[in-house]
Short mmCIF file of C-alpha atoms in Angstrom, two decimals:
data_model
loop_
_atom_site.label_atom_id
_atom_site.label_comp_id
_atom_site.label_asym_id
_atom_site.label_seq_id
_atom_site.Cartn_x
_atom_site.Cartn_y
_atom_site.Cartn_z
CA MET X 1 0.00 0.00 0.00
CA SER X 2 1.31 3.41 -0.86
CA SER X 3 2.13 5.73 2.03
CA ARG X 4 1.40 8.78 -0.02
CA GLY X 5 -1.62 10.85 0.94
CA PRO X 6 -4.25 12.34 -1.39
CA PRO X 7 -2.90 14.39 -4.27
CA VAL X 8 -2.25 18.04 -3.55
CA HIS X 9 -3.64 20.46 -6.13
CA LYS X 10 -1.45 23.52 -6.46
CA ARG X 11 -3.30 26.77 -6.74
CA ALA X 12 -2.53 28.73 -9.85
CA VAL X 13 -0.64 31.91 -9.12
CA GLY X 14 -2.43 34.91 -10.56
CA ARG X 15 -3.61 38.41 -9.87
CA THR X 16 -5.36 38.87 -6.55
CA PRO X 17 -9.02 39.70 -7.13
CA GLY X 18 -9.56 43.46 -7.00
CA THR X 19 -5.99 44.39 -7.88
CA LYS X 20 -5.07 46.32 -11.01
CA ASN X 21 -3.11 45.16 -14.01
CA GLN X 22 0.37 46.59 -14.32
CA GLY X 23 0.16 49.92 -16.11
CA HIS X 24 -3.55 50.29 -15.32
CA ASP X 25 -3.30 53.89 -14.06
CA GLU X 26 -1.09 54.99 -16.94
CA ARG X 27 -3.48 53.49 -19.48
CA ARG X 28 -6.45 55.11 -17.75
CA ARG X 29 -4.79 58.53 -17.88
CA GLU X 30 -3.92 58.05 -21.53
CA LEU X 31 -7.49 57.09 -22.37
CA SER X 32 -8.81 60.02 -20.30
CA ARG X 33 -6.86 62.50 -22.38
CA GLN X 34 -8.10 60.90 -25.59
CA VAL X 35 -11.66 61.03 -24.29
CA LEU X 36 -11.21 64.73 -23.46
CA ARG X 37 -10.28 65.50 -27.06
CA ALA X 38 -13.40 63.66 -28.20
CA VAL X 39 -15.56 65.55 -25.68
CA VAL X 40 -14.31 68.92 -26.93
CA ALA X 41 -14.56 67.92 -30.60
CA SER X 42 -18.15 66.75 -30.14
CA GLY X 43 -19.25 69.85 -28.24
CA GLY X 44 -19.64 67.91 -25.00
CA ARG X 45 -22.10 65.20 -25.92
CA PRO X 46 -20.27 62.19 -27.39
CA SER X 47 -21.91 58.77 -27.20
CA LEU X 48 -20.00 55.79 -25.86
CA HIS X 49 -19.71 54.49 -29.42
CA GLU X 50 -18.21 57.82 -30.52
CA LEU X 51 -15.73 57.70 -27.64
CA ALA X 52 -14.70 54.19 -28.64
CA ARG X 53 -14.24 55.27 -32.24
CA SER X 54 -12.28 58.40 -31.28
CA THR X 55 -9.97 56.68 -28.81
CA GLY X 56 -9.48 53.46 -30.76
CA ALA X 57 -10.52 51.51 -27.66
CA SER X 58 -13.36 49.03 -27.55
CA ILE X 59 -16.52 49.73 -25.60
CA PRO X 60 -15.69 46.90 -23.13
CA THR X 61 -12.28 48.52 -22.58
CA LEU X 62 -13.84 51.91 -21.85
CA LYS X 63 -16.32 50.29 -19.48
CA HIS X 64 -13.46 48.44 -17.77
CA TYR X 65 -11.59 51.68 -17.04
CA PHE X 66 -14.48 54.09 -16.47
CA GLY X 67 -17.70 52.15 -15.87
CA ASP X 68 -19.81 54.02 -18.40
CA ARG X 69 -19.89 57.04 -20.68
CA SER X 70 -20.41 59.56 -17.86
CA GLY X 71 -17.55 58.06 -15.89
CA ALA X 72 -15.25 58.40 -18.90
CA VAL X 73 -16.25 62.03 -19.45
CA ALA X 74 -15.85 62.85 -15.75
CA GLU X 75 -12.33 61.47 -15.58
CA ALA X 76 -11.42 63.16 -18.85
CA LEU X 77 -12.47 66.53 -17.44
CA ARG X 78 -10.51 65.90 -14.25
CA THR X 79 -7.29 65.56 -16.26
CA VAL X 80 -7.53 69.25 -17.15
CA GLU X 81 -6.38 70.44 -13.72
CA VAL X 82 -3.16 68.43 -13.95
CA ASP X 83 -2.42 69.25 -17.57
CA ALA X 84 -3.18 72.96 -17.10
CA ALA X 85 -1.17 73.32 -13.89
CA ALA X 86 1.35 75.77 -15.37
CA HIS X 87 -1.41 77.96 -16.84
CA LEU X 88 -3.33 77.93 -13.56
CA GLU X 89 -0.19 78.93 -11.70
CA ARG X 90 0.22 81.95 -13.96
CA LEU X 91 -3.42 82.86 -13.44
CA ALA X 92 -2.92 82.68 -9.68
CA SER X 93 0.14 84.92 -9.56
CA PRO X 94 -0.19 88.72 -9.83
CA GLY X 95 3.55 89.23 -9.91
CA ARG X 96 4.46 92.74 -8.84
CA ALA X 97 1.47 94.40 -10.51
CA THR X 98 -0.84 96.49 -8.40
CA LEU X 99 -4.50 95.48 -8.19
CA PRO X 100 -5.83 97.53 -11.16
CA GLY X 101 -3.08 96.42 -13.54
CA SER X 102 -3.23 92.85 -12.29
CA LEU X 103 -6.97 92.54 -12.87
CA ARG X 104 -6.84 94.14 -16.32
CA ALA X 105 -4.03 91.81 -17.33
CA MET X 106 -5.86 88.78 -15.97
CA ALA X 107 -9.10 89.62 -17.76
CA THR X 108 -7.33 90.29 -21.05
CA GLU X 109 -5.24 87.11 -20.84
CA LEU X 110 -8.30 85.01 -20.05
CA ALA X 111 -10.14 86.43 -23.06
CA GLU X 112 -7.15 85.74 -25.31
CA ALA X 113 -6.76 82.20 -23.99
CA TRP X 114 -10.47 81.65 -24.55
CA THR X 115 -10.41 82.68 -28.17
CA GLN X 116 -6.89 81.72 -29.27
CA PHE X 117 -5.71 78.75 -27.21
CA GLY X 118 -8.74 76.47 -26.91
CA VAL X 119 -9.90 77.47 -23.43
CA GLY X 120 -13.34 78.51 -24.70
CA PRO X 121 -14.22 75.22 -26.41
CA LEU X 122 -12.96 73.33 -23.37
CA PHE X 123 -15.13 75.34 -20.95
CA ALA X 124 -18.16 75.22 -23.22
CA ALA X 125 -17.91 71.50 -24.04
CA GLY X 126 -17.27 70.61 -20.41
CA LEU X 127 -20.29 72.63 -19.32
CA ALA X 128 -22.47 70.95 -21.94
CA ALA X 129 -21.21 67.54 -20.83
CA GLY X 130 -21.71 68.21 -17.13
CA VAL X 131 -25.12 69.87 -16.95
CA PHE X 132 -27.77 67.42 -15.66
CA ASP X 133 -25.18 64.63 -15.39
CA GLU X 134 -24.48 63.59 -11.81
CA ARG X 135 -21.10 62.09 -12.68
CA ALA X 136 -19.79 64.30 -15.47
CA GLY X 137 -20.91 67.48 -13.67
CA PRO X 138 -18.64 66.98 -10.65
CA GLY X 139 -15.83 66.05 -13.05
CA TYR X 140 -16.23 69.45 -14.72
CA VAL X 141 -16.31 71.23 -11.37
CA ASP X 142 -13.27 69.31 -10.08
CA GLY X 143 -11.13 69.55 -13.18
CA VAL X 144 -12.08 72.79 -14.93
CA LEU X 145 -14.29 75.24 -13.04
CA GLU X 146 -13.01 75.04 -9.46
CA PRO X 147 -9.30 75.07 -10.38
CA THR X 148 -9.98 78.31 -12.25
CA VAL X 149 -11.93 79.80 -9.35
CA ARG X 150 -9.22 78.77 -6.86
CA ALA X 151 -6.52 80.32 -9.04
CA VAL X 152 -8.40 83.63 -9.05
CA GLU X 153 -8.85 83.32 -5.28
CA ARG X 154 -5.10 82.92 -4.88
CA ARG X 155 -4.47 85.99 -7.02
CA LEU X 156 -6.91 88.07 -5.00
CA ARG X 157 -5.56 86.73 -1.72
CA ALA X 158 -2.10 87.91 -2.72
CA HIS X 159 -3.52 91.40 -3.25
CA ALA X 160 -5.39 91.18 0.04
CA GLU X 161 -2.12 90.38 1.81
CA ARG X 162 -0.75 93.63 0.36
CA GLY X 163 -3.73 95.53 1.73
CA GLU X 164 -5.19 96.24 -1.72
CA LEU X 165 -8.58 94.54 -1.17
CA SER X 166 -11.42 95.45 1.14
CA VAL X 167 -11.55 91.82 2.36
CA GLY X 168 -8.88 90.25 4.51
CA ALA X 169 -6.57 87.52 3.21
CA ASP X 170 -7.84 85.18 5.96
CA ASP X 171 -11.50 85.82 5.11
CA GLU X 172 -12.05 82.65 3.10
CA LEU X 173 -15.67 83.35 2.19
CA GLY X 174 -14.90 86.97 1.39
CA VAL X 175 -12.07 86.05 -0.98
CA ARG X 176 -14.14 83.35 -2.62
CA THR X 177 -17.08 85.72 -3.07
CA ALA X 178 -14.78 88.32 -4.61
CA ALA X 179 -13.27 85.72 -6.97
CA LEU X 180 -16.72 84.63 -8.15
CA ALA X 181 -17.79 88.25 -8.56
CA LEU X 182 -14.74 88.89 -10.73
CA LEU X 183 -14.77 85.69 -12.77
CA SER X 184 -18.47 85.00 -13.37
CA PRO X 185 -19.26 88.00 -15.64
CA LEU X 186 -16.12 87.26 -17.66
CA LEU X 187 -17.17 83.66 -18.27
CA VAL X 188 -20.74 84.62 -19.12
CA ALA X 189 -19.60 87.30 -21.57
CA LEU X 190 -17.15 84.96 -23.29
CA LEU X 191 -19.70 82.15 -23.53
CA HIS X 192 -22.32 84.59 -24.78
CA GLN X 193 -20.18 86.05 -27.53
CA HIS X 194 -18.12 83.10 -28.74
CA ASP X 195 -19.67 79.76 -27.82
CA LEU X 196 -23.33 80.77 -28.04
CA SER X 197 -22.73 82.93 -31.14
CA GLY X 198 -24.03 85.99 -29.35
CA ARG X 199 -21.95 88.15 -31.67
CA GLN X 200 -24.55 87.46 -34.35
CA CYS X 201 -27.58 88.63 -32.40
CA ARG X 202 -26.18 90.98 -29.73
CA PRO X 203 -22.50 91.81 -30.19
CA LEU X 204 -20.48 93.12 -27.28
CA ASP X 205 -17.41 95.33 -27.37
CA LEU X 206 -15.40 92.90 -25.29
CA PRO X 207 -12.37 95.13 -24.50
CA ALA X 208 -14.69 97.93 -23.37
CA PHE X 209 -16.70 95.44 -21.29
CA LEU X 210 -13.55 94.10 -19.62
CA GLU X 211 -12.40 97.62 -18.75
CA ARG X 212 -15.80 98.58 -17.32
CA HIS X 213 -16.06 95.32 -15.37
CA VAL X 214 -12.66 95.80 -13.77
CA GLU X 215 -13.53 99.39 -12.86
CA ARG X 216 -16.73 98.26 -11.13
CA PHE X 217 -14.94 95.47 -9.33
CA LEU X 218 -12.29 97.88 -8.03
CA LYS X 219 -15.01 100.16 -6.67
CA ALA X 220 -16.68 97.25 -4.91
CA TYR X 221 -13.64 95.39 -3.61
CA GLY X 222 -10.66 97.71 -3.76
CA ALA X 223 -9.32 98.91 -0.43
CA SER X 224 -10.48 102.38 0.47
CA PRO X 225 -7.67 104.93 0.78
CA PRO X 226 -7.07 106.13 4.34
CA THR X 227 -9.01 109.24 5.23
CA SER X 228 -7.37 112.29 6.72
CA PRO X 229 -8.09 112.93 10.40
#
């Protein structure tokens, strides 16, 4: 009689359930950037089939990395903050300019970036993709809108630290309110004129608008000069 016991079945060595394939994150980032180009090219409303065709990835592959179309669009929009880090840093820094010059320069540069360097189509397509979409919407806020707002907050906070604003640098709500008051009319005007074709039905002298807007903002938020005793 053999003294050997029952045969031992060796367990196949493989990937632990729930772990990622090697290179998973890199591939996901690569696909996210490709999806972003498709989102902008489509005006913000690509179907999953269109995303597959644009990226060269199969629908099962996109579902593997993102879950569904909204998940793919959300992650694509979130890549903007990382890829635009240098531009956001410039937006956040006033340099040595005083408040009036800093705000005029910021408004002009934003308008130029909107019309000449693809910022407008990105904002417009991201907004179209995110509205009424509970997954893509937060992706737009996280990757595009809030990084822009926070950069403007940083710029204004730098001026507040110099005593040039009527709100204190440590007044978080005050700085955020001022940033939204400065940025929101700019975004609406640029969307109105360029991405909604408002130039055809109600054109706006954009340079004159920017100058007037900055003047009004300075009256509302600029530090009051000291009064004589």
